[in-house]
Amino acid sequence: MSDTTTAGGNSSRMPRFLRKVDPAVATSFACIIALLIFGSLYSTSFLSPEYLLQQLKVASFLGVIATGMMLVILLGQIDLSVPWTVSAGAMMASAAAAFGPAGVAFAIPFGIFCGMAIGLVNGIGVAYLRIPSMIVTLATNAVAQGLMVVYTGGFSPQDSASEAMRYLATGSLIPGVPNAVIVWAIIGAVTVFVLARTTFGRSVYAIGNRERAAYLSGVDTRKIVMIAFAVSGGLSAFGGVLLAGYASKAAQSMGDPYLLPSIAAVVLGGTSILGGRGSYLGTVAGVILITLLQSILSVMQMPEAGRQIIYGIVIVAMLLLYGRTPANR
């Protein structure tokens, strides 16, 4: 009894901010520091401000996509339509830009709209038709792939990104700070506000904890799930728009490298893959961690197959550490 009391006393004497720190988030930031130190051993430029800013810009593309994935995972669901939602957003925005000044003006909103349409189909399937999210999102991913292949005739897309798309992805409104980072920061701030201060955000956590209990307490669970999937689709497509601007054109399968990293980033940040628990700060840490890991693996010339194995191991390990359901839940 005395040992328990002593432990409790030591915990109570800890600073308040330390008691509130999520162990998963703290672990992610500790891993980021470790990767920075490890990377500096391979290259002295790894810690230079220019290189770190470049990595932050690359991380912003994944960060936008992972934001939508986090919303879905908080519900206890999964979105496997990310690869071709990203590609569809990029390809449709670039296609719209080819239709003169009006097309250029509506290119970015049109790309996001196409992603939201895919997400809406996912949301209706999960919320109203009660199809498991893994099945319906995999199906919509295949449909989106088929539609894009039909659109391009199976060849590489010929449309180029608009000047606005390029500026959004590669420009610097604030000297020294890439616009893509600013975009991610704005999306992140809005997400934090929505999750912490709105009924929608509280409902997302409630549904992830126990959907039936949320429904009985008056939450329109089907509407919340549908909106979350639509937002996820829109953010994935927006990520594709940024990628198209970064590369100056869209490409088939450009979203394939973002499925596992987006899931891994969210889970690494401590969001329970079973839903109901997680913070956006953790997702930010997970995104930066994954980006630095990718950079180091590239320097080490790790093949793509090896990277996928590492992502899979990371997801399983974090699920074992933080994703198990408590016995009293």
PDB file of N, CA and C in Angstrom, residues 185-279:
ATOM      1  N   ALA A 185      -0.156  24.306 -41.706  1.00  0.00           N
ATOM      2  CA  ALA A 185      -0.356  24.929 -40.391  1.00  0.00           C
ATOM      3  C   ALA A 185      -1.793  25.430 -40.239  1.00  0.00           C
ATOM      4  N   ILE A 186      -2.334  26.024 -41.294  1.00  0.00           N
ATOM      5  CA  ILE A 186      -3.720  26.516 -41.250  1.00  0.00           C
ATOM      6  C   ILE A 186      -4.697  25.358 -41.090  1.00  0.00           C
ATOM      7  N   ILE A 187      -4.496  24.312 -41.891  1.00  0.00           N
ATOM      8  CA  ILE A 187      -5.369  23.129 -41.796  1.00  0.00           C
ATOM      9  C   ILE A 187      -5.260  22.504 -40.410  1.00  0.00           C
ATOM     10  N   GLY A 188      -4.038  22.456 -39.883  1.00  0.00           N
ATOM     11  CA  GLY A 188      -3.842  21.895 -38.549  1.00  0.00           C
ATOM     12  C   GLY A 188      -4.539  22.710 -37.476  1.00  0.00           C
ATOM     13  N   ALA A 189      -4.447  24.044 -37.564  1.00  0.00           N
ATOM     14  CA  ALA A 189      -5.091  24.912 -36.579  1.00  0.00           C
ATOM     15  C   ALA A 189      -6.608  24.751 -36.615  1.00  0.00           C
ATOM     16  N   VAL A 190      -7.150  24.679 -37.817  1.00  0.00           N
ATOM     17  CA  VAL A 190      -8.599  24.474 -37.949  1.00  0.00           C
ATOM     18  C   VAL A 190      -8.999  23.126 -37.367  1.00  0.00           C
ATOM     19  N   THR A 191      -8.197  22.097 -37.630  1.00  0.00           N
ATOM     20  CA  THR A 191      -8.501  20.755 -37.120  1.00  0.00           C
ATOM     21  C   THR A 191      -8.484  20.726 -35.598  1.00  0.00           C
ATOM     22  N   VAL A 192      -7.469  21.351 -35.007  1.00  0.00           N
ATOM     23  CA  VAL A 192      -7.383  21.404 -33.543  1.00  0.00           C
ATOM     24  C   VAL A 192      -8.607  22.098 -32.966  1.00  0.00           C
ATOM     25  N   PHE A 193      -9.001  23.216 -33.574  1.00  0.00           N
ATOM     26  CA  PHE A 193     -10.172  23.945 -33.092  1.00  0.00           C
ATOM     27  C   PHE A 193     -11.435  23.092 -33.215  1.00  0.00           C
ATOM     28  N   VAL A 194     -11.607  22.451 -34.362  1.00  0.00           N
ATOM     29  CA  VAL A 194     -12.814  21.647 -34.594  1.00  0.00           C
ATOM     30  C   VAL A 194     -12.890  20.488 -33.609  1.00  0.00           C
ATOM     31  N   LEU A 195     -11.774  19.790 -33.405  1.00  0.00           N
ATOM     32  CA  LEU A 195     -11.782  18.617 -32.523  1.00  0.00           C
ATOM     33  C   LEU A 195     -11.970  19.007 -31.051  1.00  0.00           C
ATOM     34  N   ALA A 196     -11.432  20.173 -30.662  1.00  0.00           N
ATOM     35  CA  ALA A 196     -11.455  20.548 -29.246  1.00  0.00           C
ATOM     36  C   ALA A 196     -12.630  21.438 -28.863  1.00  0.00           C
ATOM     37  N   ARG A 197     -13.165  22.209 -29.824  1.00  0.00           N
ATOM     38  CA  ARG A 197     -14.111  23.248 -29.454  1.00  0.00           C
ATOM     39  C   ARG A 197     -15.494  23.131 -30.093  1.00  0.00           C
ATOM     40  N   THR A 198     -15.709  22.140 -30.914  1.00  0.00           N
ATOM     41  CA  THR A 198     -17.003  22.059 -31.600  1.00  0.00           C
ATOM     42  C   THR A 198     -17.737  20.771 -31.253  1.00  0.00           C
ATOM     43  N   THR A 199     -19.023  20.805 -31.491  1.00  0.00           N
ATOM     44  CA  THR A 199     -19.849  19.616 -31.266  1.00  0.00           C
ATOM     45  C   THR A 199     -19.424  18.487 -32.191  1.00  0.00           C
ATOM     46  N   PHE A 200     -19.063  18.834 -33.416  1.00  0.00           N
ATOM     47  CA  PHE A 200     -18.608  17.819 -34.367  1.00  0.00           C
ATOM     48  C   PHE A 200     -17.387  17.079 -33.831  1.00  0.00           C
ATOM     49  N   GLY A 201     -16.413  17.820 -33.316  1.00  0.00           N
ATOM     50  CA  GLY A 201     -15.204  17.201 -32.795  1.00  0.00           C
ATOM     51  C   GLY A 201     -15.486  16.286 -31.614  1.00  0.00           C
ATOM     52  N   ARG A 202     -16.314  16.764 -30.694  1.00  0.00           N
ATOM     53  CA  ARG A 202     -16.654  15.927 -29.537  1.00  0.00           C
ATOM     54  C   ARG A 202     -17.419  14.681 -29.976  1.00  0.00           C
ATOM     55  N   SER A 203     -18.227  14.834 -31.001  1.00  0.00           N
ATOM     56  CA  SER A 203     -18.995  13.688 -31.508  1.00  0.00           C
ATOM     57  C   SER A 203     -18.082  12.646 -32.141  1.00  0.00           C
ATOM     58  N   VAL A 204     -17.033  13.112 -32.824  1.00  0.00           N
ATOM     59  CA  VAL A 204     -16.072  12.185 -33.435  1.00  0.00           C
ATOM     60  C   VAL A 204     -15.427  11.315 -32.362  1.00  0.00           C
ATOM     61  N   TYR A 205     -14.982  11.937 -31.280  1.00  0.00           N
ATOM     62  CA  TYR A 205     -14.379  11.170 -30.188  1.00  0.00           C
ATOM     63  C   TYR A 205     -15.399  10.231 -29.543  1.00  0.00           C
ATOM     64  N   ALA A 206     -16.625  10.704 -29.377  1.00  0.00           N
ATOM     65  CA  ALA A 206     -17.662   9.886 -28.750  1.00  0.00           C
ATOM     66  C   ALA A 206     -17.976   8.655 -29.595  1.00  0.00           C
ATOM     67  N   ILE A 207     -18.094   8.847 -30.903  1.00  0.00           N
ATOM     68  CA  ILE A 207     -18.379   7.714 -31.795  1.00  0.00           C
ATOM     69  C   ILE A 207     -17.228   6.722 -31.769  1.00  0.00           C
ATOM     70  N   GLY A 208     -15.996   7.240 -31.736  1.00  0.00           N
ATOM     71  CA  GLY A 208     -14.844   6.348 -31.699  1.00  0.00           C
ATOM     72  C   GLY A 208     -14.768   5.546 -30.417  1.00  0.00           C
ATOM     73  N   ASN A 209     -15.220   6.122 -29.316  1.00  0.00           N
ATOM     74  CA  ASN A 209     -15.214   5.403 -28.048  1.00  0.00           C
ATOM     75  C   ASN A 209     -16.301   4.330 -28.003  1.00  0.00           C
ATOM     76  N   ARG A 210     -17.507   4.697 -28.364  1.00  0.00           N
ATOM     77  CA  ARG A 210     -18.606   3.726 -28.420  1.00  0.00           C
ATOM     78  C   ARG A 210     -19.742   4.339 -29.220  1.00  0.00           C
ATOM     79  N   GLU A 211     -19.912   3.858 -30.450  1.00  0.00           N
ATOM     80  CA  GLU A 211     -20.870   4.467 -31.362  1.00  0.00           C
ATOM     81  C   GLU A 211     -22.298   4.371 -30.841  1.00  0.00           C
ATOM     82  N   ARG A 212     -22.654   3.242 -30.284  1.00  0.00           N
ATOM     83  CA  ARG A 212     -24.039   3.078 -29.810  1.00  0.00           C
ATOM     84  C   ARG A 212     -24.344   4.046 -28.671  1.00  0.00           C
ATOM     85  N   ALA A 213     -23.400   4.199 -27.758  1.00  0.00           N
ATOM     86  CA  ALA A 213     -23.599   5.134 -26.650  1.00  0.00           C
ATOM     87  C   ALA A 213     -23.736   6.563 -27.173  1.00  0.00           C
ATOM     88  N   ALA A 214     -22.940   6.915 -28.182  1.00  0.00           N
ATOM     89  CA  ALA A 214     -23.039   8.253 -28.774  1.00  0.00           C
ATOM     90  C   ALA A 214     -24.404   8.453 -29.423  1.00  0.00           C
ATOM     91  N   TYR A 215     -24.889   7.417 -30.097  1.00  0.00           N
ATOM     92  CA  TYR A 215     -26.204   7.501 -30.751  1.00  0.00           C
ATOM     93  C   TYR A 215     -27.318   7.672 -29.721  1.00  0.00           C
ATOM     94  N   LEU A 216     -27.239   6.920 -28.630  1.00  0.00           N
ATOM     95  CA  LEU A 216     -28.266   7.004 -27.594  1.00  0.00           C
ATOM     96  C   LEU A 216     -28.231   8.341 -26.861  1.00  0.00           C
ATOM     97  N   SER A 217     -27.076   9.011 -26.890  1.00  0.00           N
ATOM     98  CA  SER A 217     -26.974  10.320 -26.234  1.00  0.00           C
ATOM     99  C   SER A 217     -27.425  11.464 -27.146  1.00  0.00           C
ATOM    100  N   GLY A 218     -27.868  11.128 -28.347  1.00  0.00           N
ATOM    101  CA  GLY A 218     -28.433  12.141 -29.234  1.00  0.00           C
ATOM    102  C   GLY A 218     -27.552  12.570 -30.395  1.00  0.00           C
ATOM    103  N   VAL A 219     -26.383  11.937 -30.562  1.00  0.00           N
ATOM    104  CA  VAL A 219     -25.485  12.293 -31.659  1.00  0.00           C
ATOM    105  C   VAL A 219     -25.996  11.661 -32.955  1.00  0.00           C
ATOM    106  N   ASP A 220     -26.041  12.451 -34.015  1.00  0.00           N
ATOM    107  CA  ASP A 220     -26.409  11.923 -35.337  1.00  0.00           C
ATOM    108  C   ASP A 220     -25.173  11.233 -35.905  1.00  0.00           C
ATOM    109  N   THR A 221     -24.958   9.999 -35.474  1.00  0.00           N
ATOM    110  CA  THR A 221     -23.719   9.294 -35.789  1.00  0.00           C
ATOM    111  C   THR A 221     -23.526   9.112 -37.291  1.00  0.00           C
ATOM    112  N   ARG A 222     -24.573   8.825 -38.018  1.00  0.00           N
ATOM    113  CA  ARG A 222     -24.429   8.585 -39.461  1.00  0.00           C
ATOM    114  C   ARG A 222     -23.971   9.847 -40.188  1.00  0.00           C
ATOM    115  N   LYS A 223     -24.525  10.978 -39.796  1.00  0.00           N
ATOM    116  CA  LYS A 223     -24.145  12.244 -40.432  1.00  0.00           C
ATOM    117  C   LYS A 223     -22.685  12.591 -40.132  1.00  0.00           C
ATOM    118  N   ILE A 224     -22.268  12.379 -38.879  1.00  0.00           N
ATOM    119  CA  ILE A 224     -20.895  12.692 -38.481  1.00  0.00           C
ATOM    120  C   ILE A 224     -19.909  11.822 -39.252  1.00  0.00           C
ATOM    121  N   VAL A 225     -20.210  10.530 -39.353  1.00  0.00           N
ATOM    122  CA  VAL A 225     -19.326   9.602 -40.079  1.00  0.00           C
ATOM    123  C   VAL A 225     -19.237   9.999 -41.553  1.00  0.00           C
ATOM    124  N   MET A 226     -20.377  10.335 -42.140  1.00  0.00           N
ATOM    125  CA  MET A 226     -20.392  10.720 -43.552  1.00  0.00           C
ATOM    126  C   MET A 226     -19.552  11.975 -43.785  1.00  0.00           C
ATOM    127  N   ILE A 227     -19.708  12.974 -42.920  1.00  0.00           N
ATOM    128  CA  ILE A 227     -18.950  14.220 -43.070  1.00  0.00           C
ATOM    129  C   ILE A 227     -17.455  13.961 -42.902  1.00  0.00           C
ATOM    130  N   ALA A 228     -17.091  13.131 -41.918  1.00  0.00           N
ATOM    131  CA  ALA A 228     -15.676  12.841 -41.678  1.00  0.00           C
ATOM    132  C   ALA A 228     -15.026  12.193 -42.899  1.00  0.00           C
ATOM    133  N   PHE A 229     -15.715  11.269 -43.515  1.00  0.00           N
ATOM    134  CA  PHE A 229     -15.159  10.627 -44.716  1.00  0.00           C
ATOM    135  C   PHE A 229     -15.076  11.614 -45.876  1.00  0.00           C
ATOM    136  N   ALA A 230     -16.062  12.499 -46.000  1.00  0.00           N
ATOM    137  CA  ALA A 230     -16.027  13.508 -47.064  1.00  0.00           C
ATOM    138  C   ALA A 230     -14.845  14.456 -46.856  1.00  0.00           C
ATOM    139  N   VAL A 231     -14.603  14.858 -45.605  1.00  0.00           N
ATOM    140  CA  VAL A 231     -13.466  15.727 -45.305  1.00  0.00           C
ATOM    141  C   VAL A 231     -12.153  15.008 -45.593  1.00  0.00           C
ATOM    142  N   SER A 232     -12.093  13.727 -45.229  1.00  0.00           N
ATOM    143  CA  SER A 232     -10.897  12.934 -45.505  1.00  0.00           C
ATOM    144  C   SER A 232     -10.616  12.880 -47.004  1.00  0.00           C
ATOM    145  N   GLY A 233     -11.663  12.657 -47.794  1.00  0.00           N
ATOM    146  CA  GLY A 233     -11.497  12.631 -49.237  1.00  0.00           C
ATOM    147  C   GLY A 233     -11.038  13.975 -49.787  1.00  0.00           C
ATOM    148  N   GLY A 234     -11.635  15.063 -49.264  1.00  0.00           N
ATOM    149  CA  GLY A 234     -11.256  16.397 -49.718  1.00  0.00           C
ATOM    150  C   GLY A 234      -9.808  16.723 -49.394  1.00  0.00           C
ATOM    151  N   LEU A 235      -9.353  16.345 -48.188  1.00  0.00           N
ATOM    152  CA  LEU A 235      -7.974  16.621 -47.797  1.00  0.00           C
ATOM    153  C   LEU A 235      -6.986  15.762 -48.578  1.00  0.00           C
ATOM    154  N   SER A 236      -7.367  14.514 -48.865  1.00  0.00           N
ATOM    155  CA  SER A 236      -6.496  13.667 -49.694  1.00  0.00           C
ATOM    156  C   SER A 236      -6.341  14.270 -51.082  1.00  0.00           C
ATOM    157  N   ALA A 237      -7.459  14.729 -51.657  1.00  0.00           N
ATOM    158  CA  ALA A 237      -7.402  15.357 -52.976  1.00  0.00           C
ATOM    159  C   ALA A 237      -6.592  16.650 -52.933  1.00  0.00           C
ATOM    160  N   PHE A 238      -6.744  17.420 -51.854  1.00  0.00           N
ATOM    161  CA  PHE A 238      -5.968  18.654 -51.718  1.00  0.00           C
ATOM    162  C   PHE A 238      -4.478  18.337 -51.639  1.00  0.00           C
ATOM    163  N   GLY A 239      -4.150  17.251 -50.929  1.00  0.00           N
ATOM    164  CA  GLY A 239      -2.759  16.805 -50.908  1.00  0.00           C
ATOM    165  C   GLY A 239      -2.266  16.489 -52.310  1.00  0.00           C
ATOM    166  N   GLY A 240      -3.144  15.869 -53.132  1.00  0.00           N
ATOM    167  CA  GLY A 240      -2.801  15.592 -54.517  1.00  0.00           C
ATOM    168  C   GLY A 240      -2.597  16.858 -55.322  1.00  0.00           C
ATOM    169  N   VAL A 241      -3.424  17.864 -55.077  1.00  0.00           N
ATOM    170  CA  VAL A 241      -3.278  19.152 -55.761  1.00  0.00           C
ATOM    171  C   VAL A 241      -1.918  19.773 -55.436  1.00  0.00           C
ATOM    172  N   LEU A 242      -1.532  19.728 -54.161  1.00  0.00           N
ATOM    173  CA  LEU A 242      -0.230  20.262 -53.763  1.00  0.00           C
ATOM    174  C   LEU A 242       0.915  19.475 -54.409  1.00  0.00           C
ATOM    175  N   LEU A 243       0.761  18.160 -54.465  1.00  0.00           N
ATOM    176  CA  LEU A 243       1.795  17.330 -55.082  1.00  0.00           C
ATOM    177  C   LEU A 243       1.931  17.638 -56.567  1.00  0.00           C
ATOM    178  N   ALA A 244       0.779  17.841 -57.229  1.00  0.00           N
ATOM    179  CA  ALA A 244       0.814  18.195 -58.649  1.00  0.00           C
ATOM    180  C   ALA A 244       1.507  19.540 -58.848  1.00  0.00           C
ATOM    181  N   GLY A 245       1.232  20.492 -57.965  1.00  0.00           N
ATOM    182  CA  GLY A 245       1.906  21.785 -58.043  1.00  0.00           C
ATOM    183  C   GLY A 245       3.397  21.662 -57.794  1.00  0.00           C
ATOM    184  N   TYR A 246       3.770  20.779 -56.884  1.00  0.00           N
ATOM    185  CA  TYR A 246       5.182  20.565 -56.551  1.00  0.00           C
ATOM    186  C   TYR A 246       5.936  19.951 -57.731  1.00  0.00           C
ATOM    187  N   ALA A 247       5.272  19.005 -58.432  1.00  0.00           N
ATOM    188  CA  ALA A 247       5.895  18.324 -59.562  1.00  0.00           C
ATOM    189  C   ALA A 247       5.573  18.985 -60.899  1.00  0.00           C
ATOM    190  N   SER A 248       4.724  20.021 -60.877  1.00  0.00           N
ATOM    191  CA  SER A 248       4.275  20.759 -62.074  1.00  0.00           C
ATOM    192  C   SER A 248       3.292  19.981 -62.938  1.00  0.00           C
ATOM    193  N   LYS A 249       2.983  18.738 -62.593  1.00  0.00           N
ATOM    194  CA  LYS A 249       1.976  17.980 -63.315  1.00  0.00           C
ATOM    195  C   LYS A 249       1.554  16.775 -62.480  1.00  0.00           C
ATOM    196  N   ALA A 250       0.386  16.222 -62.805  1.00  0.00           N
ATOM    197  CA  ALA A 250      -0.105  15.037 -62.111  1.00  0.00           C
ATOM    198  C   ALA A 250       0.496  13.784 -62.735  1.00  0.00           C
ATOM    199  N   ALA A 251       0.429  12.694 -62.013  1.00  0.00           N
ATOM    200  CA  ALA A 251       0.931  11.418 -62.518  1.00  0.00           C
ATOM    201  C   ALA A 251       0.060  10.301 -61.979  1.00  0.00           C
ATOM    202  N   GLN A 252      -0.084   9.253 -62.761  1.00  0.00           N
ATOM    203  CA  GLN A 252      -0.843   8.104 -62.287  1.00  0.00           C
ATOM    204  C   GLN A 252      -0.102   7.469 -61.113  1.00  0.00           C
ATOM    205  N   SER A 253      -0.870   6.989 -60.177  1.00  0.00           N
ATOM    206  CA  SER A 253      -0.338   6.289 -58.996  1.00  0.00           C
ATOM    207  C   SER A 253       0.527   7.185 -58.114  1.00  0.00           C
ATOM    208  N   MET A 254       0.413   8.515 -58.260  1.00  0.00           N
ATOM    209  CA  MET A 254       1.219   9.399 -57.427  1.00  0.00           C
ATOM    210  C   MET A 254       0.789   9.343 -55.962  1.00  0.00           C
ATOM    211  N   GLY A 255      -0.412   8.796 -55.701  1.00  0.00           N
ATOM    212  CA  GLY A 255      -0.877   8.698 -54.329  1.00  0.00           C
ATOM    213  C   GLY A 255      -0.514   7.391 -53.640  1.00  0.00           C
ATOM    214  N   ASP A 256       0.011   6.420 -54.401  1.00  0.00           N
ATOM    215  CA  ASP A 256       0.327   5.111 -53.815  1.00  0.00           C
ATOM    216  C   ASP A 256       1.297   5.188 -52.640  1.00  0.00           C
ATOM    217  N   PRO A 257       2.331   6.047 -52.702  1.00  0.00           N
ATOM    218  CA  PRO A 257       3.283   6.077 -51.579  1.00  0.00           C
ATOM    219  C   PRO A 257       2.731   6.712 -50.308  1.00  0.00           C
ATOM    220  N   TYR A 258       1.465   7.153 -50.305  1.00  0.00           N
ATOM    221  CA  TYR A 258       0.953   7.897 -49.151  1.00  0.00           C
ATOM    222  C   TYR A 258      -0.041   7.128 -48.290  1.00  0.00           C
ATOM    223  N   LEU A 259      -0.418   5.910 -48.688  1.00  0.00           N
ATOM    224  CA  LEU A 259      -1.404   5.183 -47.893  1.00  0.00           C
ATOM    225  C   LEU A 259      -0.822   4.727 -46.562  1.00  0.00           C
ATOM    226  N   LEU A 260       0.184   3.864 -46.603  1.00  0.00           N
ATOM    227  CA  LEU A 260       0.763   3.377 -45.357  1.00  0.00           C
ATOM    228  C   LEU A 260       1.418   4.482 -44.532  1.00  0.00           C
ATOM    229  N   PRO A 261       2.170   5.409 -45.137  1.00  0.00           N
ATOM    230  CA  PRO A 261       2.734   6.489 -44.316  1.00  0.00           C
ATOM    231  C   PRO A 261       1.688   7.342 -43.603  1.00  0.00           C
ATOM    232  N   SER A 262       0.543   7.587 -44.244  1.00  0.00           N
ATOM    233  CA  SER A 262      -0.489   8.400 -43.591  1.00  0.00           C
ATOM    234  C   SER A 262      -1.086   7.665 -42.397  1.00  0.00           C
ATOM    235  N   ILE A 263      -1.280   6.365 -42.537  1.00  0.00           N
ATOM    236  CA  ILE A 263      -1.778   5.572 -41.404  1.00  0.00           C
ATOM    237  C   ILE A 263      -0.719   5.494 -40.314  1.00  0.00           C
ATOM    238  N   ALA A 264       0.531   5.213 -40.726  1.00  0.00           N
ATOM    239  CA  ALA A 264       1.622   5.089 -39.755  1.00  0.00           C
ATOM    240  C   ALA A 264       1.836   6.387 -38.990  1.00  0.00           C
ATOM    241  N   ALA A 265       1.743   7.535 -39.671  1.00  0.00           N
ATOM    242  CA  ALA A 265       1.945   8.821 -39.009  1.00  0.00           C
ATOM    243  C   ALA A 265       0.906   9.053 -37.926  1.00  0.00           C
ATOM    244  N   VAL A 266      -0.353   8.724 -38.240  1.00  0.00           N
ATOM    245  CA  VAL A 266      -1.436   8.917 -37.272  1.00  0.00           C
ATOM    246  C   VAL A 266      -1.257   7.994 -36.068  1.00  0.00           C
ATOM    247  N   VAL A 267      -0.943   6.720 -36.343  1.00  0.00           N
ATOM    248  CA  VAL A 267      -0.800   5.744 -35.261  1.00  0.00           C
ATOM    249  C   VAL A 267       0.453   6.028 -34.438  1.00  0.00           C
ATOM    250  N   LEU A 268       1.526   6.425 -35.113  1.00  0.00           N
ATOM    251  CA  LEU A 268       2.755   6.771 -34.399  1.00  0.00           C
ATOM    252  C   LEU A 268       2.528   7.904 -33.414  1.00  0.00           C
ATOM    253  N   GLY A 269       1.633   8.815 -33.766  1.00  0.00           N
ATOM    254  CA  GLY A 269       1.348   9.954 -32.905  1.00  0.00           C
ATOM    255  C   GLY A 269       0.444   9.634 -31.736  1.00  0.00           C
ATOM    256  N   GLY A 270       0.092   8.364 -31.568  1.00  0.00           N
ATOM    257  CA  GLY A 270      -0.680   7.952 -30.403  1.00  0.00           C
ATOM    258  C   GLY A 270      -2.176   7.871 -30.603  1.00  0.00           C
ATOM    259  N   THR A 271      -2.675   8.150 -31.818  1.00  0.00           N
ATOM    260  CA  THR A 271      -4.102   7.992 -32.073  1.00  0.00           C
ATOM    261  C   THR A 271      -4.429   6.504 -32.117  1.00  0.00           C
ATOM    262  N   SER A 272      -5.374   6.080 -31.311  1.00  0.00           N
ATOM    263  CA  SER A 272      -5.734   4.666 -31.267  1.00  0.00           C
ATOM    264  C   SER A 272      -6.395   4.264 -32.571  1.00  0.00           C
ATOM    265  N   ILE A 273      -5.901   3.198 -33.173  1.00  0.00           N
ATOM    266  CA  ILE A 273      -6.475   2.742 -34.427  1.00  0.00           C
ATOM    267  C   ILE A 273      -7.862   2.140 -34.210  1.00  0.00           C
ATOM    268  N   LEU A 274      -8.213   1.932 -32.946  1.00  0.00           N
ATOM    269  CA  LEU A 274      -9.558   1.464 -32.595  1.00  0.00           C
ATOM    270  C   LEU A 274     -10.521   2.625 -32.398  1.00  0.00           C
ATOM    271  N   GLY A 275     -10.009   3.861 -32.435  1.00  0.00           N
ATOM    272  CA  GLY A 275     -10.856   5.042 -32.350  1.00  0.00           C
ATOM    273  C   GLY A 275     -10.980   5.621 -30.960  1.00  0.00           C
ATOM    274  N   GLY A 276     -11.421   6.891 -30.906  1.00  0.00           N
ATOM    275  CA  GLY A 276     -11.786   7.523 -29.645  1.00  0.00           C
ATOM    276  C   GLY A 276     -10.674   8.187 -28.877  1.00  0.00           C
ATOM    277  N   ARG A 277      -9.423   8.060 -29.320  1.00  0.00           N
ATOM    278  CA  ARG A 277      -8.327   8.650 -28.554  1.00  0.00           C
ATOM    279  C   ARG A 277      -7.229   9.111 -29.494  1.00  0.00           C
ATOM    280  N   GLY A 278      -6.740  10.317 -29.276  1.00  0.00           N
ATOM    281  CA  GLY A 278      -5.652  10.829 -30.099  1.00  0.00           C
ATOM    282  C   GLY A 278      -5.642  12.345 -30.127  1.00  0.00           C
ATOM    283  N   SER A 279      -4.477  12.925 -30.393  1.00  0.00           N
ATOM    284  CA  SER A 279      -4.343  14.374 -30.475  1.00  0.00           C
ATOM    285  C   SER A 279      -3.669  14.743 -31.787  1.00  0.00           C
TER     286      SER A 279
END
